[in-house]
Each structure stands twice: as structure tokens, then as C-alpha cells.
Coordinates of C-alpha atoms in Angstrom, one line a residue:
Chain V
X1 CA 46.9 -17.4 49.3
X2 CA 46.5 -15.0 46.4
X3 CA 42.4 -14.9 45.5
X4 CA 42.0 -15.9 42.0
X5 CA 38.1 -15.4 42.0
X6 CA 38.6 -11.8 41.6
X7 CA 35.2 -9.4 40.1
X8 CA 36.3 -9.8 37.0
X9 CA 36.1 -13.9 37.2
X10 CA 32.7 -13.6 39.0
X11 CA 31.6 -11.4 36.4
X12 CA 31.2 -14.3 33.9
X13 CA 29.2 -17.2 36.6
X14 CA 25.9 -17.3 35.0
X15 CA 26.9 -16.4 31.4
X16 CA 25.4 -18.6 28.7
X17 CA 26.3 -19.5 25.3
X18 CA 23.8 -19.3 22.1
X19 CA 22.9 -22.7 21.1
X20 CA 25.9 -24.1 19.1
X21 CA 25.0 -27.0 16.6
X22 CA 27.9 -29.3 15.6
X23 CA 29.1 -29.2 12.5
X24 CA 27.9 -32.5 10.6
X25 CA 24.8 -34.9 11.4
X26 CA 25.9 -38.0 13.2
X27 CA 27.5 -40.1 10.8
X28 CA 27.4 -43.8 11.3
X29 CA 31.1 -44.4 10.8
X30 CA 32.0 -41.3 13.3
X31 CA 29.7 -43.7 15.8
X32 CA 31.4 -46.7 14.9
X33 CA 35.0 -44.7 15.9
X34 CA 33.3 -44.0 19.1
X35 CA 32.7 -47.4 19.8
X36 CA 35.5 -48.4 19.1
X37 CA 37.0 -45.4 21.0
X38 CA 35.8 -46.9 24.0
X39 CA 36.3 -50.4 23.6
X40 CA 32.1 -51.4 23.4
X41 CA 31.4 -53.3 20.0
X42 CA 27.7 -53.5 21.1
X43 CA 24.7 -54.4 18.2
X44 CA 22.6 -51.5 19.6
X45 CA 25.2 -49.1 17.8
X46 CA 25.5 -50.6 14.8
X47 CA 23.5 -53.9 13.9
X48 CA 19.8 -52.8 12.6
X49 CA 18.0 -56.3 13.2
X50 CA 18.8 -57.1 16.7
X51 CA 18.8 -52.8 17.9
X52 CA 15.3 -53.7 16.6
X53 CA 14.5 -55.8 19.6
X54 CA 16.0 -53.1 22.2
X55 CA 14.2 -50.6 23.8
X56 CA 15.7 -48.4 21.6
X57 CA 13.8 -49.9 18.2
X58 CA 17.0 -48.7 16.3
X59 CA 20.7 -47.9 16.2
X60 CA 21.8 -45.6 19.0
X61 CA 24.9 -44.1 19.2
X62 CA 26.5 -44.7 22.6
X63 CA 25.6 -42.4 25.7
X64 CA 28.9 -40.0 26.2
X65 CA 28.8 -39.4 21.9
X66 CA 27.1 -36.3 22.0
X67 CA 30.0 -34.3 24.7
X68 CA 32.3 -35.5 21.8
X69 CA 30.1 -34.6 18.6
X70 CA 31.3 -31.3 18.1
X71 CA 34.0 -30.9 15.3
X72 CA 35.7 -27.9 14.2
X73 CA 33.9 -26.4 11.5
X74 CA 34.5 -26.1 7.5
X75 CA 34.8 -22.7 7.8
X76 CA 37.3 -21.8 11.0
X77 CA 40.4 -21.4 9.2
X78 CA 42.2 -20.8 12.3
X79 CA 44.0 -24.3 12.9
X80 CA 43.6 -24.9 16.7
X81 CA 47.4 -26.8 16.6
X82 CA 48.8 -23.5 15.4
X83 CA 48.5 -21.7 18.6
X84 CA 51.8 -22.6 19.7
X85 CA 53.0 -20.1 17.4
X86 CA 51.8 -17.9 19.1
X87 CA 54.2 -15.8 21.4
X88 CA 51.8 -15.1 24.1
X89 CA 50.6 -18.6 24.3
X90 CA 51.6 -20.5 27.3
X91 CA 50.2 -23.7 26.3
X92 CA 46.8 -23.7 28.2
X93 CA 43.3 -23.3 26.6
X94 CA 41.1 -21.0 29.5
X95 CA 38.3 -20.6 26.4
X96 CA 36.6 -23.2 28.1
X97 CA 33.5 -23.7 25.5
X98 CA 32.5 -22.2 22.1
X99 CA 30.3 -18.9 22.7
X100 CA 31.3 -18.6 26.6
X101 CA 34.3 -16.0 27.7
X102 CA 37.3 -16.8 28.6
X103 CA 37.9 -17.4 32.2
X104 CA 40.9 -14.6 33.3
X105 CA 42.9 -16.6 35.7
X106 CA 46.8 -17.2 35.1
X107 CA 46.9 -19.9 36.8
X108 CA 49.3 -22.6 34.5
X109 CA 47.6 -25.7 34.6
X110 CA 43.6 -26.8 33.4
X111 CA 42.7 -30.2 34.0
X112 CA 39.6 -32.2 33.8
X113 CA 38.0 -33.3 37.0
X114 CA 35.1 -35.1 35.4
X115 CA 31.5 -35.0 35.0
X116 CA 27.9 -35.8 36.3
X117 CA 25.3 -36.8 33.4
X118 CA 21.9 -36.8 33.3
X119 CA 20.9 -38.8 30.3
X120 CA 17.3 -38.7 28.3
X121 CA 17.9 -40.1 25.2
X122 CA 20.7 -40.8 22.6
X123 CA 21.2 -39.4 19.6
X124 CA 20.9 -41.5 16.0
X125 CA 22.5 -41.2 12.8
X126 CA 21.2 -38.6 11.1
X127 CA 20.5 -36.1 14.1
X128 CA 21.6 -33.1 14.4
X129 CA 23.0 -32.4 17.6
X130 CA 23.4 -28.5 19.5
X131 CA 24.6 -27.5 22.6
X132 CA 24.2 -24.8 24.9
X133 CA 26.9 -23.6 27.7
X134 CA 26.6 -22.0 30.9
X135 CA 29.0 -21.4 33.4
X136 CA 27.0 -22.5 36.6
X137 CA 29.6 -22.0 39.4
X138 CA 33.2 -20.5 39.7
X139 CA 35.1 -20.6 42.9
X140 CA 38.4 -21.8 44.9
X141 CA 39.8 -24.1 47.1
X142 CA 43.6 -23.3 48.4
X143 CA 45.1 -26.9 49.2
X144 CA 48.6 -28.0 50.2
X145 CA 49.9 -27.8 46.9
X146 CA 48.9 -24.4 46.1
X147 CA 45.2 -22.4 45.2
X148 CA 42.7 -24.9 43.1
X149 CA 40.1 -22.7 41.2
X150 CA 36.7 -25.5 40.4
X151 CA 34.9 -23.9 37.1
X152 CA 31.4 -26.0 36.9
X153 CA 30.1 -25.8 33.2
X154 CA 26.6 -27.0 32.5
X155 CA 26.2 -28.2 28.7
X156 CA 22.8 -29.1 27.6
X157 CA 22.9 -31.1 24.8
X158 CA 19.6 -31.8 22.2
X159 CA 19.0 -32.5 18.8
X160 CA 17.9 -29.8 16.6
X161 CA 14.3 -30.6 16.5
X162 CA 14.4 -30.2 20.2
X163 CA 14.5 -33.8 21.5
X164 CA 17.0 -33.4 24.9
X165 CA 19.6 -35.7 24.6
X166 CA 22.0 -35.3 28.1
X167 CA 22.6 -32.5 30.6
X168 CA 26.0 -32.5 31.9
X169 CA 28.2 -30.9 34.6
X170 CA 31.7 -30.7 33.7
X171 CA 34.1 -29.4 36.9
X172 CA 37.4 -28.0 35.1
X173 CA 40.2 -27.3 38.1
X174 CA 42.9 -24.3 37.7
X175 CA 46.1 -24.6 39.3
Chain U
X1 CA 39.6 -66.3 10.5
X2 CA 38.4 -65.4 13.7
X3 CA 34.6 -64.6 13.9
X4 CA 32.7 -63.9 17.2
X5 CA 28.8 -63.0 16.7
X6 CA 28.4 -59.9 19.0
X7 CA 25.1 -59.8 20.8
X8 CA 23.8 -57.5 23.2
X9 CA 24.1 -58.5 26.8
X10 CA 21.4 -60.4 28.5
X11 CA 18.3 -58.3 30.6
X12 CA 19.0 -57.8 34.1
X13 CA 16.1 -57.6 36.3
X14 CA 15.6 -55.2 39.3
X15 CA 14.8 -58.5 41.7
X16 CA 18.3 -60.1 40.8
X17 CA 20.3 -57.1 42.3
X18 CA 20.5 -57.3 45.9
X19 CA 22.1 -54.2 48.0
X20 CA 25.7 -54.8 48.4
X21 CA 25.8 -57.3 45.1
X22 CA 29.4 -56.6 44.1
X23 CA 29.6 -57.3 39.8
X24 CA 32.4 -58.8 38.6
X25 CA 34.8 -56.7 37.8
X26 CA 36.4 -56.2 34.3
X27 CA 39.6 -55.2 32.9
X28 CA 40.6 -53.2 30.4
X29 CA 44.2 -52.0 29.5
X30 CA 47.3 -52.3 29.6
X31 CA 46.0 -49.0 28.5
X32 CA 48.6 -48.0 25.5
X33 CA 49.0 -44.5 23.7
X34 CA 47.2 -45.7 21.1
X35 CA 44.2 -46.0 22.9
X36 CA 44.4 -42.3 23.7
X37 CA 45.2 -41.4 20.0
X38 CA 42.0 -43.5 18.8
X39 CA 39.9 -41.2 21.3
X40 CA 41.4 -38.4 20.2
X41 CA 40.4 -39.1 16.9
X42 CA 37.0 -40.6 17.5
X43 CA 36.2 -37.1 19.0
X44 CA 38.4 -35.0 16.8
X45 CA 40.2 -33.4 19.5
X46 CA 44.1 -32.7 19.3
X47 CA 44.5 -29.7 21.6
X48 CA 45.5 -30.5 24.8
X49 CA 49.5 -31.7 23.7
X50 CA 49.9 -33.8 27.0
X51 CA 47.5 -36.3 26.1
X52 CA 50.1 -37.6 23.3
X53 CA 53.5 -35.9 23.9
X54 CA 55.4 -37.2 26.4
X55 CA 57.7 -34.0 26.0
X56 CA 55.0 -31.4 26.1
X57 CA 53.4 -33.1 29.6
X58 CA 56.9 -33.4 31.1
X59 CA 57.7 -29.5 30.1
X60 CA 54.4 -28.8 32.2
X61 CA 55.6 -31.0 35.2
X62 CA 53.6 -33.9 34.5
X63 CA 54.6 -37.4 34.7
X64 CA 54.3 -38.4 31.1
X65 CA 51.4 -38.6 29.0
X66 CA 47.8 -39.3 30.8
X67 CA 45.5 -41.2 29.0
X68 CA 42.1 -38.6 28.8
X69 CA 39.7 -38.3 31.9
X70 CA 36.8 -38.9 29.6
X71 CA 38.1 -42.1 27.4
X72 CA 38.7 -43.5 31.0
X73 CA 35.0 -42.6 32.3
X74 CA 33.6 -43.5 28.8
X75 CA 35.1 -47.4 29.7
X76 CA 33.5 -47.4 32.9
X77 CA 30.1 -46.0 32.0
X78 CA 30.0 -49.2 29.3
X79 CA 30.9 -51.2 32.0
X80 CA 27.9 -50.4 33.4
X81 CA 25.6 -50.9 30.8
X82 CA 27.1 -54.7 30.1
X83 CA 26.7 -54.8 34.2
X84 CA 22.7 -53.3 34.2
X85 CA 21.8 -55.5 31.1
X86 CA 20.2 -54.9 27.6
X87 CA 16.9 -53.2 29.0
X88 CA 18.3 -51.1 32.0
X89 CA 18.3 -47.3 31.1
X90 CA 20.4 -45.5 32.9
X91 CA 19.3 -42.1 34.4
X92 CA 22.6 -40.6 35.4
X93 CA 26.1 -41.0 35.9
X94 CA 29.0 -39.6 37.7
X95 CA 32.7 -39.7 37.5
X96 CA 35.6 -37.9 39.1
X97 CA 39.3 -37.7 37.6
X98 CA 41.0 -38.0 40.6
X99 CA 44.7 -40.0 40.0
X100 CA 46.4 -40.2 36.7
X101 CA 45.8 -43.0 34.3
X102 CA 49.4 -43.7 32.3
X103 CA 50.8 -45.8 29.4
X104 CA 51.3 -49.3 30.5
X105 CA 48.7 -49.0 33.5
X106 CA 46.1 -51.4 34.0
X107 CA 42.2 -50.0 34.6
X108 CA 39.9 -52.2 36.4
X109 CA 36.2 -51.7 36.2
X110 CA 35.0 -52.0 39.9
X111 CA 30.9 -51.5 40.7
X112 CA 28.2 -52.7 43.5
X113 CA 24.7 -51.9 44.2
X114 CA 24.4 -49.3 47.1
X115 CA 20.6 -48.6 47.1
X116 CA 17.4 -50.6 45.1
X117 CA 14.4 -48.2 45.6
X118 CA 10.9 -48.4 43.6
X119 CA 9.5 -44.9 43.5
X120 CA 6.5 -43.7 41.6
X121 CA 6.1 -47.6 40.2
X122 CA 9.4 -47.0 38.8
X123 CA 12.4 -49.3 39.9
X124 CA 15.9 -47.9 40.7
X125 CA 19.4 -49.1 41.3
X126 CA 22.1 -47.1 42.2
X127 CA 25.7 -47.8 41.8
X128 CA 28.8 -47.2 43.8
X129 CA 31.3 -47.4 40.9
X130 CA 35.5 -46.9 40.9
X131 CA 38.5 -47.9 38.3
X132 CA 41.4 -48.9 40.4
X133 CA 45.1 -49.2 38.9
X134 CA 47.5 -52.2 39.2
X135 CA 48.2 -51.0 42.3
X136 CA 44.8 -51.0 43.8
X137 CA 44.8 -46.8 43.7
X138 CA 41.7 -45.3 42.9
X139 CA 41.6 -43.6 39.7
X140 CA 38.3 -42.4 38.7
X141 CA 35.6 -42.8 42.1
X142 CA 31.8 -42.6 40.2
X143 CA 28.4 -43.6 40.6
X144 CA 25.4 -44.1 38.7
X145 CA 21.5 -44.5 38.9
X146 CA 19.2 -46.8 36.6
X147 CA 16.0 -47.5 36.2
X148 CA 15.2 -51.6 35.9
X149 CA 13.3 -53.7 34.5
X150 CA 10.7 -56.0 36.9
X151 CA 10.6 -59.5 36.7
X152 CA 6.9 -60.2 35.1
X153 CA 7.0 -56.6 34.3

């Protein structure tokens, strides 16, 4: 099977972003939509008096919010939904994260294949959050339906005071 | 109209978790396309077409539409923290999109206790965690650790 993982692809295991803040502080009502997202109406995220009496002393919002916190910006007037006009675009994404290159492989399809977190605190209303990207591993597995190529993405995620919120490993699979 | 008073759920303690205690498993779903369009919203992301366009994910030889990898592991990591109780904190958590989650399908929340452990006076629990589907495939296989609370502690 044709090998994906050419120079060029190993080229860009170990490259790291800058630290990327996301665009607003959290909001309380962008934490409520994530509860509500994901189907947990808990106090701790949004009653005062009884996240009083939690470990937490306070409002949290809930653990996954910070992958999700970051918005496109005020100022990037290019409209992510537009790129289908594009004529080279064939419908797949490969810039993986903000401030990391794009990962050369033609393969057609990018999927998701989930994440390990390591969580240290959450974030609150009023924190700003950044990230930070690094492209930890890149390599390939040929299976019975074709050649698999397994990206491993490590985001560390803090506020901008320096408080570490979550580290994760994200594994995105080209096929 | 109808009122429920939401509280957070009740402490679990390390000593009431046996090895092999299976929790009861909860359900969530039929999971509709409006449950991916509220994630989609909730984290402002539009991008990947297939997520809400049944003709886009059959153009690129999917099924239909698949309900996100992360809205499905977000469900079962609150799972978890209704499972480990108000005062667990959990220390980390895996998850694996391994079969398609689509309109219509049920997700159930499935989790045991593999290994309790105290180390450095700390106590641990880790979790062997799946969703399964309404036809008992496994969707998502995932884990977690927590630390406990002790009883007295």
C-alpha cells in the first residue's frame, strides 16, 4: 500500500503552535448552551448558592468546555462556510488546528477518533482561555479497507493567567 | 407548569465502590439532528457539512448524517460525574469513536469499576466505560480515573 507518511508529513511531527487565546471570556450563557449541549443541567454550572457548597466554591463550566471555547474571531473575514466555493476544495479540512501546518496527505476522508484528557481544573466565567498545539505523532496503519494515517494532536489548554485547565490527545484518522 | 429543583448529585465515597460494581446504566437519545445542531452551536462549529447534511455525508459515502464524536463522548463523560458523585474529581478520561452514532439511534451510557487503588493517601477509581446502540454495538469504548472521597475523610 501507497506510504502516505512521506518526509514531507514527517517534517511537521513535533511542530507547535503559538499560544492561541479564544476570542471572548467565558460567557455564562455560552456555558449554559454547553450544558445544555450535552444534556447535564447541573447547579455547579450555573446556580451560585449550592456551587457554593462544592469543591469547586463557585460556578464551573463543565469539563470538555474549554476543547470547544474557541470561536472564530471578529476580525477573520474569511467565512469558514465559504470554502466550498472554492474550486480546489474537495470538501476536507487537513488544517487541523489554528497556528499548526497543514498535514499534506490526499487522502479523502478526516474523521475524529476521539480523545484522552487529563483534567486540572475548569475554567469560570470570566476566564480567558488559550491553547497551545502540537503535533505529537503522525503515522499509518494499512487495514482491509484501505491505508489509515493516525495524526495525535496534543492541545494544552490554560487560562491566560496561567492556571492549566486540561491537556488533551486528540487522534484524527485519514483515509 | 412543570418545575423540578435541580440539585447536584449526592457524594459517592471511595469505600462504596467495589471492583466489578457495574452503575446503572442511563439512556440518552433517540438521539435526533437537533441534538447535533444544538452542539454545533454550543461550540460554534459549522464546518464539517456531514454532521447536518444528509446529502453532503452521502456524496462522501457515508451513511447519513453522524451525530459528532465529541457531543457523544461529552454525554458519557457527564455520565460519569452523576455516576462518581458531587465530590469525586476526575483526573482523566478517555474515549474512542469507534461505530457511527445516527439519527434515530439510541446511546446507552454503560460503566463499572475496574481497579480502586489508594496511592500517596490519595484514593482512586478507575472506570471501564462504553455507549452501546439499540443493537448492543459498541459505539464509543472509554475509560476514566477519579480520585474519591473517604468515608470519615
Amino acid at each position: 500500500m501507497k506510504n502516505h507518511v512521506t518526509d514531507d508529513v514527517r517534517a511537521i511531527i513535533g511542530a507547535q503552535s503559538s499560544w492561541n487565546e479564544a476570542t471572548n471570556a467565558v460567557e455564562a450563557s455560552e456555558v449554559r448552551r454547553f450544558f445544555q449541549a450535552i444534556i447535564d443541567p447541573k447547579p455547579v454550572y450555573w446556580d451560585e448558592d449550592q456551587a457554593k457548597e462544592t469543591r469547586y466554591g463557585g460556578t464551573i463550566a463543565p469539563p470538555a468546555f474549554a476543547v470547544h471555547a474557541f470561536r472564530r474571531g471578529t476580525d477573520e473575514t474569511i467565512d469558514p462556510l465559504d470554502a466550498g466555493l472554492d474550486p480546489e476544495f474537495d470538501g476536507v479540512s487537513r488544517a487541523l488546528r489554528p497556528g499548526l501546518p497543514s498535514v499534506p496527505i490526499a487522502l479523502p476522508r478526516v474523521l475524529n477518533g476521539g480523545y484522552e484528557y487529563e483534567l486540572f481544573s475548569y475554567p469560570r466565567v470570566g476566564d480567558r482561555i488559550k491553547c497551545r498545539s502540537t503535533y505529537r505523532d503522525i503515522y499509518q496503519r494499512d487495514g482491509k479497507t484501505g491505508p489509515m494515517v493516525f495524526i495525535v494532536i496534543e492541545d494544552e489548554y490554560a487560562t491566560a493567567d496561567g492556571r492549566p485547565l486540561l491537556k488533551s490527545l486528540n487522534t484524527m484518522i485519514m483515509r | 407548569m412543570f418545575k423540578v429543583n435541580m440539585v447536584e448529585p449526592p457524594v459517592v465515597y471511595f469505600e462504596d465502590l467495589a471492583e466489578g460494581h457495574e452503575f446503572p446504566t442511563v439512556t440518552k437519545g433517540p438521539m435526533m439532528v437537533g441534538h447535533q445542531v444544538r452542539w454545533a452551536g454550543a461550540c460554534d462549529n459549522y464546518e464539517s457539512e456531514f454532521h447536518h447534511d444528509e446529502h453532503v455525508a452521502k456524496a462522501a459515502g457515508l451513511p447519513g448524517i453522524l451525530l459528532s464524536g465529541p457531543l457523544m463522548a461529552s454525554l458519557l463523560l457527564t455520565t460519569v460525574t452523576q455516576w462518581l458523585g458531587r465530590d469525586a474529581r476526575l483526573v482523566r478520561f478517555f474515549d474512542q469513536n469507534r461505530g457511527a452514532t445516527m439519527p434515530r439511534d439510541t446511546a446507552l451510557m454503560n460503566g463499572r469499576v475496574k481497579r480502586k487503588y489508594l496511592e500517596s493517601g490519595k484514593a482512586f477509581v478507575e472506570l471501564d466505560l462504553s455507549i452501546t446502540n439499540q443493537r448492543s454495538e459498541v459505539t464509543t469504548p472509554g475509560s476514566a480515573l477519579a480520585e474519591m472521597p473517604r468515608r470519615g475523610g
